[in-house]
PDB file of C-alpha atoms in Angstrom:
ATOM      1  CA  UNK A   1     -28.217  15.472  -4.422  1.00 65.00           C
ATOM      2  CA  UNK A   2     -28.281  11.694  -4.113  1.00 84.00           C
ATOM      3  CA  UNK A   3     -25.394   9.952  -2.427  1.00 91.00           C
ATOM      4  CA  UNK A   4     -22.857   8.129  -4.616  1.00 95.00           C
ATOM      5  CA  UNK A   5     -23.237   4.376  -4.647  1.00 95.00           C
ATOM      6  CA  UNK A   6     -20.319   2.041  -4.277  1.00 95.00           C
ATOM      7  CA  UNK A   7     -20.485   1.429  -8.034  1.00 96.00           C
ATOM      8  CA  UNK A   8     -20.435   5.184  -8.737  1.00 97.00           C
ATOM      9  CA  UNK A   9     -17.305   5.499  -6.617  1.00 98.00           C
ATOM     10  CA  UNK A  10     -15.630   2.517  -8.273  1.00 98.00           C
ATOM     11  CA  UNK A  11     -16.330   3.818 -11.795  1.00 98.00           C
ATOM     12  CA  UNK A  12     -14.923   7.244 -10.928  1.00 98.00           C
ATOM     13  CA  UNK A  13     -11.727   5.748  -9.523  1.00 98.00           C
ATOM     14  CA  UNK A  14     -11.323   3.726 -12.713  1.00 98.00           C
ATOM     15  CA  UNK A  15     -11.763   6.898 -14.798  1.00 98.00           C
ATOM     16  CA  UNK A  16      -9.075   8.637 -12.748  1.00 98.00           C
ATOM     17  CA  UNK A  17      -6.716   5.713 -13.327  1.00 98.00           C
ATOM     18  CA  UNK A  18      -7.182   6.096 -17.093  1.00 98.00           C
ATOM     19  CA  UNK A  19      -6.585   9.843 -16.954  1.00 98.00           C
ATOM     20  CA  UNK A  20      -3.434   9.518 -14.840  1.00 98.00           C
ATOM     21  CA  UNK A  21      -1.904   6.853 -17.068  1.00 98.00           C
ATOM     22  CA  UNK A  22      -2.430   9.020 -20.151  1.00 98.00           C
ATOM     23  CA  UNK A  23      -0.899  12.077 -18.482  1.00 98.00           C
ATOM     24  CA  UNK A  24       2.132  10.196 -17.156  1.00 98.00           C
ATOM     25  CA  UNK A  25       2.769   8.591 -20.548  1.00 98.00           C
ATOM     26  CA  UNK A  26       2.913  12.094 -22.028  1.00 98.00           C
ATOM     27  CA  UNK A  27       5.236  13.299 -19.269  1.00 98.00           C
ATOM     28  CA  UNK A  28       7.565  10.304 -19.663  1.00 98.00           C
ATOM     29  CA  UNK A  29       7.695  10.578 -23.435  1.00 97.00           C
ATOM     30  CA  UNK A  30       8.320   6.937 -24.391  1.00 98.00           C
ATOM     31  CA  UNK A  31       6.881   4.676 -21.683  1.00 98.00           C
ATOM     32  CA  UNK A  32       3.539   2.928 -22.143  1.00 98.00           C
ATOM     33  CA  UNK A  33       1.397   1.413 -19.397  1.00 98.00           C
ATOM     34  CA  UNK A  34       0.566  -2.209 -20.065  1.00 97.00           C
ATOM     35  CA  UNK A  35      -2.855  -3.425 -18.881  1.00 97.00           C
ATOM     36  CA  UNK A  36      -3.235  -6.461 -16.677  1.00 95.00           C
ATOM     37  CA  UNK A  37      -6.837  -7.357 -15.835  1.00 95.00           C
ATOM     38  CA  UNK A  38      -7.126  -9.733 -12.897  1.00 93.00           C
ATOM     39  CA  UNK A  39      -9.847 -11.419 -10.902  1.00 92.00           C
ATOM     40  CA  UNK A  40     -10.097 -12.504  -7.281  1.00 88.00           C
ATOM     41  CA  UNK A  41     -11.524 -15.935  -6.635  1.00 87.00           C
ATOM     42  CA  UNK A  42     -13.424 -14.762  -3.535  1.00 88.00           C
ATOM     43  CA  UNK A  43     -15.016 -11.853  -5.414  1.00 92.00           C
ATOM     44  CA  UNK A  44     -14.067  -8.922  -7.607  1.00 94.00           C
ATOM     45  CA  UNK A  45     -10.818  -8.040  -9.301  1.00 93.00           C
ATOM     46  CA  UNK A  46      -9.069  -5.105 -10.832  1.00 94.00           C
ATOM     47  CA  UNK A  47      -6.836  -3.562 -13.443  1.00 96.00           C
ATOM     48  CA  UNK A  48      -3.128  -3.162 -12.803  1.00 95.00           C
ATOM     49  CA  UNK A  49      -1.288  -0.869 -15.189  1.00 97.00           C
ATOM     50  CA  UNK A  50       2.508  -0.850 -15.159  1.00 97.00           C
ATOM     51  CA  UNK A  51       5.056   1.193 -17.104  1.00 97.00           C
ATOM     52  CA  UNK A  52       8.591  -0.191 -17.270  1.00 97.00           C
ATOM     53  CA  UNK A  53      11.850   1.329 -18.515  1.00 97.00           C
ATOM     54  CA  UNK A  54      10.468   4.572 -19.883  1.00 98.00           C
ATOM     55  CA  UNK A  55      12.540   7.644 -20.673  1.00 98.00           C
ATOM     56  CA  UNK A  56      11.962   9.049 -17.170  1.00 98.00           C
ATOM     57  CA  UNK A  57      10.363   6.282 -15.150  1.00 98.00           C
ATOM     58  CA  UNK A  58      12.104   3.007 -14.414  1.00 98.00           C
ATOM     59  CA  UNK A  59       8.934   1.500 -12.968  1.00 97.00           C
ATOM     60  CA  UNK A  60       5.503   3.031 -12.426  1.00 97.00           C
ATOM     61  CA  UNK A  61       2.299   1.363 -11.368  1.00 96.00           C
ATOM     62  CA  UNK A  62      -1.293   2.595 -11.277  1.00 97.00           C
ATOM     63  CA  UNK A  63      -3.525  -0.035  -9.736  1.00 95.00           C
ATOM     64  CA  UNK A  64      -7.337  -0.111  -9.631  1.00 96.00           C
ATOM     65  CA  UNK A  65      -9.245  -2.684  -7.632  1.00 94.00           C
ATOM     66  CA  UNK A  66     -12.810  -3.549  -6.741  1.00 95.00           C
ATOM     67  CA  UNK A  67     -13.010  -6.508  -4.384  1.00 92.00           C
ATOM     68  CA  UNK A  68     -15.757  -7.906  -2.186  1.00 92.00           C
ATOM     69  CA  UNK A  69     -16.765 -10.967  -0.229  1.00 89.00           C
ATOM     70  CA  UNK A  70     -16.709 -12.357   3.272  1.00 87.00           C
ATOM     71  CA  UNK A  71     -14.568 -10.817   5.968  1.00 77.00           C
ATOM     72  CA  UNK A  72     -12.075 -13.310   7.311  1.00 74.00           C
ATOM     73  CA  UNK A  73     -11.284 -13.383  11.027  1.00 75.00           C
ATOM     74  CA  UNK A  74      -7.899 -11.851  10.240  1.00 72.00           C
ATOM     75  CA  UNK A  75      -9.515  -9.008   8.292  1.00 73.00           C
ATOM     76  CA  UNK A  76     -12.024  -8.343  11.087  1.00 69.00           C
ATOM     77  CA  UNK A  77      -9.194  -8.151  13.587  1.00 70.00           C
ATOM     78  CA  UNK A  78      -7.051  -5.964  11.336  1.00 67.00           C
ATOM     79  CA  UNK A  79      -9.932  -3.556  10.613  1.00 69.00           C
ATOM     80  CA  UNK A  80     -11.469  -3.795  14.093  1.00 67.00           C
ATOM     81  CA  UNK A  81     -14.996  -4.235  12.705  1.00 71.00           C
ATOM     82  CA  UNK A  82     -17.967  -6.490  13.405  1.00 71.00           C
ATOM     83  CA  UNK A  83     -19.527  -7.447  10.063  1.00 71.00           C
ATOM     84  CA  UNK A  84     -19.721 -10.372   7.665  1.00 77.00           C
ATOM     85  CA  UNK A  85     -19.209  -8.980   4.144  1.00 83.00           C
ATOM     86  CA  UNK A  86     -17.225  -6.113   2.666  1.00 88.00           C
ATOM     87  CA  UNK A  87     -16.792  -4.110  -0.518  1.00 93.00           C
ATOM     88  CA  UNK A  88     -13.574  -2.219  -1.198  1.00 93.00           C
ATOM     89  CA  UNK A  89     -12.503  -0.173  -4.180  1.00 96.00           C
ATOM     90  CA  UNK A  90      -9.558   2.092  -4.724  1.00 96.00           C
ATOM     91  CA  UNK A  91      -6.680   3.261  -6.803  1.00 96.00           C
ATOM     92  CA  UNK A  92      -3.036   3.243  -5.768  1.00 95.00           C
ATOM     93  CA  UNK A  93       0.027   4.702  -7.454  1.00 97.00           C
ATOM     94  CA  UNK A  94       3.762   4.440  -6.955  1.00 97.00           C
ATOM     95  CA  UNK A  95       6.345   5.805  -9.388  1.00 98.00           C
ATOM     96  CA  UNK A  96      10.091   5.117  -9.291  1.00 98.00           C
ATOM     97  CA  UNK A  97      12.129   7.352 -11.633  1.00 98.00           C
ATOM     98  CA  UNK A  98      15.510   6.656 -13.193  1.00 98.00           C
ATOM     99  CA  UNK A  99      17.043  10.032 -12.343  1.00 98.00           C
ATOM    100  CA  UNK A 100      17.867  10.429  -8.611  1.00 98.00           C
ATOM    101  CA  UNK A 101      16.750  14.061  -8.800  1.00 98.00           C
ATOM    102  CA  UNK A 102      13.192  13.084  -9.750  1.00 98.00           C
ATOM    103  CA  UNK A 103      11.343  12.050  -6.570  1.00 98.00           C
ATOM    104  CA  UNK A 104       9.403   8.888  -5.856  1.00 98.00           C
ATOM    105  CA  UNK A 105       5.695   9.609  -5.416  1.00 98.00           C
ATOM    106  CA  UNK A 106       2.833   7.599  -3.960  1.00 97.00           C
ATOM    107  CA  UNK A 107      -0.909   8.163  -3.880  1.00 97.00           C
ATOM    108  CA  UNK A 108      -3.856   6.093  -2.752  1.00 95.00           C
ATOM    109  CA  UNK A 109      -7.590   6.815  -2.696  1.00 97.00           C
ATOM    110  CA  UNK A 110      -9.993   4.176  -1.474  1.00 96.00           C
ATOM    111  CA  UNK A 111     -13.511   3.415  -0.289  1.00 97.00           C
ATOM    112  CA  UNK A 112     -14.643   0.649   2.062  1.00 94.00           C
ATOM    113  CA  UNK A 113     -18.192  -0.496   2.820  1.00 93.00           C
ATOM    114  CA  UNK A 114     -19.564  -3.170   5.151  1.00 90.00           C
ATOM    115  CA  UNK A 115     -22.846  -5.071   5.023  1.00 83.00           C
ATOM    116  CA  UNK A 116     -23.911  -3.415   8.301  1.00 84.00           C
ATOM    117  CA  UNK A 117     -24.102  -0.035   6.539  1.00 85.00           C
ATOM    118  CA  UNK A 118     -20.799   1.318   7.774  1.00 88.00           C
ATOM    119  CA  UNK A 119     -18.569   2.964   5.181  1.00 94.00           C
ATOM    120  CA  UNK A 120     -15.502   5.156   5.047  1.00 94.00           C
ATOM    121  CA  UNK A 121     -13.041   6.811   2.688  1.00 97.00           C
ATOM    122  CA  UNK A 122      -9.285   6.800   3.108  1.00 96.00           C
ATOM    123  CA  UNK A 123      -6.208   7.759   1.201  1.00 96.00           C
ATOM    124  CA  UNK A 124      -3.101   9.817   1.064  1.00 95.00           C
ATOM    125  CA  UNK A 125      -0.265  11.141  -1.026  1.00 98.00           C
ATOM    126  CA  UNK A 126       3.373  11.535  -0.087  1.00 98.00           C
ATOM    127  CA  UNK A 127       6.589  12.539  -1.796  1.00 98.00           C
ATOM    128  CA  UNK A 128       9.904  10.747  -1.322  1.00 98.00           C
ATOM    129  CA  UNK A 129      12.787  12.708  -2.846  1.00 98.00           C
ATOM    130  CA  UNK A 130      16.148  10.984  -2.933  1.00 98.00           C
ATOM    131  CA  UNK A 131      17.572  14.503  -2.537  1.00 98.00           C
ATOM    132  CA  UNK A 132      15.262  16.975  -0.844  1.00 98.00           C
ATOM    133  CA  UNK A 133      14.692  20.203  -2.750  1.00 97.00           C
ATOM    134  CA  UNK A 134      13.045  22.599  -0.300  1.00 97.00           C
ATOM    135  CA  UNK A 135      11.239  24.699  -2.909  1.00 97.00           C
ATOM    136  CA  UNK A 136       9.779  21.605  -4.579  1.00 98.00           C
ATOM    137  CA  UNK A 137       8.711  20.179  -1.228  1.00 98.00           C
ATOM    138  CA  UNK A 138       6.994  23.501  -0.535  1.00 98.00           C
ATOM    139  CA  UNK A 139       5.270  23.432  -3.943  1.00 98.00           C
ATOM    140  CA  UNK A 140       3.998  19.911  -3.214  1.00 98.00           C
ATOM    141  CA  UNK A 141       2.554  20.857   0.170  1.00 98.00           C
ATOM    142  CA  UNK A 142       0.996  24.068  -1.141  1.00 98.00           C
ATOM    143  CA  UNK A 143      -0.883  22.130  -3.822  1.00 98.00           C
ATOM    144  CA  UNK A 144      -2.161  19.710  -1.179  1.00 98.00           C
ATOM    145  CA  UNK A 145      -3.224  22.553   1.091  1.00 98.00           C
ATOM    146  CA  UNK A 146      -5.189  24.103  -1.789  1.00 98.00           C
ATOM    147  CA  UNK A 147      -7.113  20.847  -2.259  1.00 97.00           C
ATOM    148  CA  UNK A 148      -7.729  20.469   1.465  1.00 98.00           C
ATOM    149  CA  UNK A 149      -8.807  24.093   1.981  1.00 98.00           C
ATOM    150  CA  UNK A 150     -11.337  23.751  -0.819  1.00 97.00           C
ATOM    151  CA  UNK A 151     -13.182  21.209   1.323  1.00 97.00           C
ATOM    152  CA  UNK A 152     -12.303  21.968   4.948  1.00 97.00           C
ATOM    153  CA  UNK A 153      -9.566  24.300   6.303  1.00 97.00           C
ATOM    154  CA  UNK A 154      -8.932  21.852   9.131  1.00 97.00           C
ATOM    155  CA  UNK A 155      -7.987  19.069   6.718  1.00 98.00           C
ATOM    156  CA  UNK A 156      -4.444  20.105   5.796  1.00 98.00           C
ATOM    157  CA  UNK A 157      -2.948  20.531   9.285  1.00 98.00           C
ATOM    158  CA  UNK A 158      -4.739  17.441  10.548  1.00 98.00           C
ATOM    159  CA  UNK A 159      -3.928  15.223   7.583  1.00 98.00           C
ATOM    160  CA  UNK A 160      -0.381  16.576   7.262  1.00 98.00           C
ATOM    161  CA  UNK A 161       0.365  15.520  10.843  1.00 98.00           C
ATOM    162  CA  UNK A 162      -1.281  12.163  10.179  1.00 98.00           C
ATOM    163  CA  UNK A 163       1.029  11.683   7.189  1.00 98.00           C
ATOM    164  CA  UNK A 164       4.093  12.615   9.257  1.00 98.00           C
ATOM    165  CA  UNK A 165       3.141   9.960  11.782  1.00 97.00           C
ATOM    166  CA  UNK A 166       2.102   7.355   9.218  1.00 96.00           C
ATOM    167  CA  UNK A 167       4.923   7.650   6.659  1.00 96.00           C
ATOM    168  CA  UNK A 168       7.554   7.114   9.325  1.00 97.00           C
ATOM    169  CA  UNK A 169      10.098   4.309   9.657  1.00 97.00           C
ATOM    170  CA  UNK A 170      10.464   3.718  13.412  1.00 96.00           C
ATOM    171  CA  UNK A 171      13.427   1.368  13.174  1.00 96.00           C
ATOM    172  CA  UNK A 172      15.319   4.056  11.223  1.00 96.00           C
ATOM    173  CA  UNK A 173      13.874   6.990  13.173  1.00 97.00           C
ATOM    174  CA  UNK A 174      13.229   8.875   9.952  1.00 97.00           C
ATOM    175  CA  UNK A 175      10.274   9.831   7.781  1.00 98.00           C
ATOM    176  CA  UNK A 176       9.946   8.149   4.402  1.00 96.00           C
ATOM    177  CA  UNK A 177      10.256  11.496   2.663  1.00 97.00           C
ATOM    178  CA  UNK A 178       8.758  14.981   2.976  1.00 98.00           C
ATOM    179  CA  UNK A 179       5.321  13.658   3.895  1.00 98.00           C
ATOM    180  CA  UNK A 180       2.094  14.898   2.403  1.00 98.00           C
ATOM    181  CA  UNK A 181      -1.385  14.095   3.672  1.00 98.00           C
ATOM    182  CA  UNK A 182      -2.962  10.912   4.982  1.00 98.00           C
ATOM    183  CA  UNK A 183      -6.513  10.251   6.142  1.00 97.00           C
ATOM    184  CA  UNK A 184      -8.672   7.280   6.993  1.00 94.00           C
ATOM    185  CA  UNK A 185     -12.168   6.372   8.207  1.00 93.00           C
ATOM    186  CA  UNK A 186     -13.739   9.571   6.831  1.00 96.00           C
ATOM    187  CA  UNK A 187     -17.520   9.309   6.713  1.00 94.00           C
ATOM    188  CA  UNK A 188     -20.422  11.730   6.786  1.00 92.00           C
ATOM    189  CA  UNK A 189     -21.024  13.884   9.851  1.00 90.00           C
ATOM    190  CA  UNK A 190     -22.806  17.136  10.656  1.00 85.00           C
ATOM    191  CA  UNK A 191     -20.319  19.090   8.537  1.00 90.00           C
ATOM    192  CA  UNK A 192     -19.606  16.760   5.618  1.00 95.00           C
ATOM    193  CA  UNK A 193     -21.929  14.691   3.457  1.00 95.00           C
ATOM    194  CA  UNK A 194     -20.879  11.536   1.669  1.00 96.00           C
ATOM    195  CA  UNK A 195     -20.762  13.582  -1.531  1.00 96.00           C
ATOM    196  CA  UNK A 196     -18.416  16.086   0.122  1.00 97.00           C
ATOM    197  CA  UNK A 197     -15.958  13.396   1.142  1.00 97.00           C
ATOM    198  CA  UNK A 198     -16.177  11.652  -2.217  1.00 97.00           C
ATOM    199  CA  UNK A 199     -15.437  14.964  -3.916  1.00 97.00           C
ATOM    200  CA  UNK A 200     -12.378  15.470  -1.716  1.00 98.00           C
ATOM    201  CA  UNK A 201     -11.172  11.965  -2.606  1.00 98.00           C
ATOM    202  CA  UNK A 202     -11.576  12.524  -6.339  1.00 98.00           C
ATOM    203  CA  UNK A 203     -10.057  16.028  -6.255  1.00 98.00           C
ATOM    204  CA  UNK A 204      -6.969  14.518  -4.682  1.00 98.00           C
ATOM    205  CA  UNK A 205      -6.828  11.871  -7.381  1.00 97.00           C
ATOM    206  CA  UNK A 206      -7.258  14.403 -10.159  1.00 97.00           C
ATOM    207  CA  UNK A 207      -4.470  16.733  -8.954  1.00 97.00           C
ATOM    208  CA  UNK A 208      -1.879  13.945  -9.073  1.00 98.00           C
ATOM    209  CA  UNK A 209      -0.955  14.327 -12.746  1.00 98.00           C
ATOM    210  CA  UNK A 210      -0.426  18.082 -12.470  1.00 98.00           C
ATOM    211  CA  UNK A 211       1.820  17.722  -9.431  1.00 98.00           C
ATOM    212  CA  UNK A 212       3.991  14.916 -10.733  1.00 98.00           C
ATOM    213  CA  UNK A 213       4.296  16.255 -14.259  1.00 98.00           C
ATOM    214  CA  UNK A 214       5.626  19.499 -12.775  1.00 98.00           C
ATOM    215  CA  UNK A 215       8.174  17.626 -10.639  1.00 98.00           C
ATOM    216  CA  UNK A 216       9.275  15.497 -13.584  1.00 98.00           C
ATOM    217  CA  UNK A 217       9.796  18.536 -15.788  1.00 98.00           C
ATOM    218  CA  UNK A 218      11.732  20.384 -13.072  1.00 98.00           C
ATOM    219  CA  UNK A 219      14.218  17.545 -12.605  1.00 98.00           C
ATOM    220  CA  UNK A 220      14.404  15.252 -15.622  1.00 97.00           C
ATOM    221  CA  UNK A 221      17.217  17.187 -17.320  1.00 97.00           C
ATOM    222  CA  UNK A 222      19.568  17.204 -14.341  1.00 98.00           C
ATOM    223  CA  UNK A 223      22.753  15.180 -14.664  1.00 98.00           C
ATOM    224  CA  UNK A 224      23.744  12.753 -11.926  1.00 98.00           C
ATOM    225  CA  UNK A 225      26.812  10.848 -10.819  1.00 97.00           C
ATOM    226  CA  UNK A 226      27.392   7.189  -9.977  1.00 97.00           C
ATOM    227  CA  UNK A 227      27.443   8.190  -6.299  1.00 96.00           C
ATOM    228  CA  UNK A 228      24.032   9.854  -6.616  1.00 98.00           C
ATOM    229  CA  UNK A 229      22.640   6.755  -8.333  1.00 98.00           C
ATOM    230  CA  UNK A 230      24.000   4.620  -5.497  1.00 97.00           C
ATOM    231  CA  UNK A 231      22.261   6.883  -2.984  1.00 98.00           C
ATOM    232  CA  UNK A 232      19.003   6.548  -4.909  1.00 98.00           C
ATOM    233  CA  UNK A 233      19.186   2.754  -4.588  1.00 98.00           C
ATOM    234  CA  UNK A 234      19.790   3.051  -0.847  1.00 97.00           C
ATOM    235  CA  UNK A 235      16.774   5.336  -0.433  1.00 97.00           C
ATOM    236  CA  UNK A 236      14.691   2.860  -2.412  1.00 97.00           C
ATOM    237  CA  UNK A 237      15.759   0.275   0.144  1.00 97.00           C
ATOM    238  CA  UNK A 238      14.171   2.402   2.867  1.00 96.00           C
ATOM    239  CA  UNK A 239      11.019   2.573   0.740  1.00 96.00           C
ATOM    240  CA  UNK A 240      10.890  -1.218   0.578  1.00 95.00           C
ATOM    241  CA  UNK A 241      11.350  -1.484   4.340  1.00 96.00           C
ATOM    242  CA  UNK A 242       8.362   0.762   4.990  1.00 95.00           C
ATOM    243  CA  UNK A 243       6.063  -0.907   2.493  1.00 93.00           C
ATOM    244  CA  UNK A 244       6.763  -4.440   3.650  1.00 93.00           C
ATOM    245  CA  UNK A 245       6.819  -3.777   7.390  1.00 92.00           C
ATOM    246  CA  UNK A 246       4.367  -0.946   8.067  1.00 92.00           C
ATOM    247  CA  UNK A 247       2.115  -0.117   5.113  1.00 88.00           C
ATOM    248  CA  UNK A 248      -1.574  -0.780   5.873  1.00 81.00           C
ATOM    249  CA  UNK A 249      -2.557  -1.167   2.239  1.00 79.00           C
ATOM    250  CA  UNK A 250       0.018  -3.901   1.723  1.00 85.00           C
ATOM    251  CA  UNK A 251      -1.180  -5.695   4.833  1.00 80.00           C
ATOM    252  CA  UNK A 252      -4.855  -5.426   3.875  1.00 74.00           C
ATOM    253  CA  UNK A 253      -4.164  -6.723   0.389  1.00 77.00           C
ATOM    254  CA  UNK A 254      -2.328  -9.745   1.741  1.00 79.00           C
ATOM    255  CA  UNK A 255      -4.891 -10.373   4.500  1.00 75.00           C
ATOM    256  CA  UNK A 256      -7.749 -10.237   1.980  1.00 71.00           C
ATOM    257  CA  UNK A 257      -6.096 -12.772  -0.328  1.00 71.00           C
ATOM    258  CA  UNK A 258      -5.512 -10.074  -2.903  1.00 72.00           C
ATOM    259  CA  UNK A 259      -3.339 -10.458  -5.964  1.00 80.00           C
ATOM    260  CA  UNK A 260       0.280 -10.517  -4.852  1.00 85.00           C
ATOM    261  CA  UNK A 261       1.738  -8.985  -8.033  1.00 85.00           C
ATOM    262  CA  UNK A 262      -0.595  -5.998  -7.744  1.00 82.00           C
ATOM    263  CA  UNK A 263      -0.074  -5.601  -3.993  1.00 83.00           C
ATOM    264  CA  UNK A 264       3.715  -5.533  -4.413  1.00 88.00           C
ATOM    265  CA  UNK A 265       3.540  -3.269  -7.460  1.00 85.00           C
ATOM    266  CA  UNK A 266       4.835  -0.460  -5.233  1.00 89.00           C
ATOM    267  CA  UNK A 267       8.297  -1.976  -4.873  1.00 93.00           C
ATOM    268  CA  UNK A 268      11.137  -0.643  -7.044  1.00 94.00           C
ATOM    269  CA  UNK A 269      12.837  -2.793  -9.648  1.00 93.00           C
ATOM    270  CA  UNK A 270      16.245  -2.264  -8.025  1.00 95.00           C
ATOM    271  CA  UNK A 271      17.236  -1.303  -4.483  1.00 96.00           C
ATOM    272  CA  UNK A 272      20.310  -1.610  -2.260  1.00 97.00           C
ATOM    273  CA  UNK A 273      21.263  -2.191   1.346  1.00 96.00           C
ATOM    274  CA  UNK A 274      24.787  -1.567   2.572  1.00 94.00           C
ATOM    275  CA  UNK A 275      25.859  -2.529   6.058  1.00 95.00           C
ATOM    276  CA  UNK A 276      26.133   0.475   8.424  1.00 92.00           C
ATOM    277  CA  UNK A 277      26.246   2.962   5.538  1.00 93.00           C
ATOM    278  CA  UNK A 278      27.626   6.391   6.467  1.00 94.00           C
ATOM    279  CA  UNK A 279      27.347   9.755   4.726  1.00 95.00           C
ATOM    280  CA  UNK A 280      29.817  12.623   4.823  1.00 95.00           C
ATOM    281  CA  UNK A 281      29.130  15.712   6.919  1.00 96.00           C
ATOM    282  CA  UNK A 282      28.020  18.618   4.750  1.00 96.00           C
ATOM    283  CA  UNK A 283      27.092  16.376   1.818  1.00 97.00           C
ATOM    284  CA  UNK A 284      23.755  16.567   0.003  1.00 97.00           C
ATOM    285  CA  UNK A 285      22.996  13.107   1.337  1.00 97.00           C
ATOM    286  CA  UNK A 286      23.551  14.316   4.904  1.00 97.00           C
ATOM    287  CA  UNK A 287      21.397  17.389   4.312  1.00 97.00           C
ATOM    288  CA  UNK A 288      18.579  15.158   3.072  1.00 98.00           C
ATOM    289  CA  UNK A 289      18.821  12.902   6.129  1.00 97.00           C
ATOM    290  CA  UNK A 290      18.619  15.952   8.385  1.00 97.00           C
ATOM    291  CA  UNK A 291      15.240  16.834   6.839  1.00 97.00           C
ATOM    292  CA  UNK A 292      13.670  13.386   7.225  1.00 98.00           C
ATOM    293  CA  UNK A 293      11.834  14.459  10.369  1.00 97.00           C
ATOM    294  CA  UNK A 294       8.265  14.935  11.511  1.00 97.00           C
ATOM    295  CA  UNK A 295       6.566  18.301  12.005  1.00 96.00           C
ATOM    296  CA  UNK A 296       8.537  20.324   9.448  1.00 97.00           C
ATOM    297  CA  UNK A 297       6.588  23.313   8.135  1.00 97.00           C
ATOM    298  CA  UNK A 298       7.222  22.690   4.449  1.00 98.00           C
ATOM    299  CA  UNK A 299       4.970  25.581   3.447  1.00 97.00           C
ATOM    300  CA  UNK A 300       7.339  28.145   4.938  1.00 92.00           C
ATOM    301  CA  UNK A 301      10.701  26.374   5.046  1.00 86.00           C
ATOM    302  CA  UNK A 302      13.601  28.619   4.080  1.00 69.00           C
TER     303      UNK A 302
END
């Protein structure tokens, strides 16, 4: 079997974007993704698709990009590579629901290639519930383990730990949510061909709609109070802190002179910060904070 070209990979990611937008529109019921085609002066462009004020989703973005050109000194330093030109394509998703019982979800799949022949795949998916539901967190991790095990049984434990370490807010000493999987710099070796890794990347992209539609349907009918809505806005504030301070994709987009609106698509419409906010012992908010830790076995949590 021939290896996928960078154009093959880009076209597949664009197809997955289309499929996800259609599935999420059905799950939301009223929201429609608008299309925003954009170009990058230095080379390439993309398609940002955003849904606003749907029945379920307050703001959802599914971004596709294919950019290329010369590596700047800042990009070379950030990526720790020695090359002159690059090609990068990928798809990123963030969804912010209206109901505090529906979780935030993020996914990213991407491919990077240099003019010296080096290439790699990266990506990840993580779940950020405003209120952690243990059975739903377990469902999420089991679906990810199924995808990983289909390709390599070592993937899930390795990439789950990587996600715990990556989706972590050091200045808060808490994870962003219940984690998921994260991987980077995957390229062919004695055990995995380029096709194998590409297939893993696309399988992850294609499972997204099933996972999030399930979580929407499990939670969309739950009532919520003003206090729970306030807590949701505070948790969104933590999400903003991570994305603006630590997220590699945000940094790469800004370093590569990417399109600012698309790069910051991941931010919620509304968020809150209260000074020295405290939660009550025994409250659902406190119970959620107690589970925002690394190395939790979500597959078997009671």
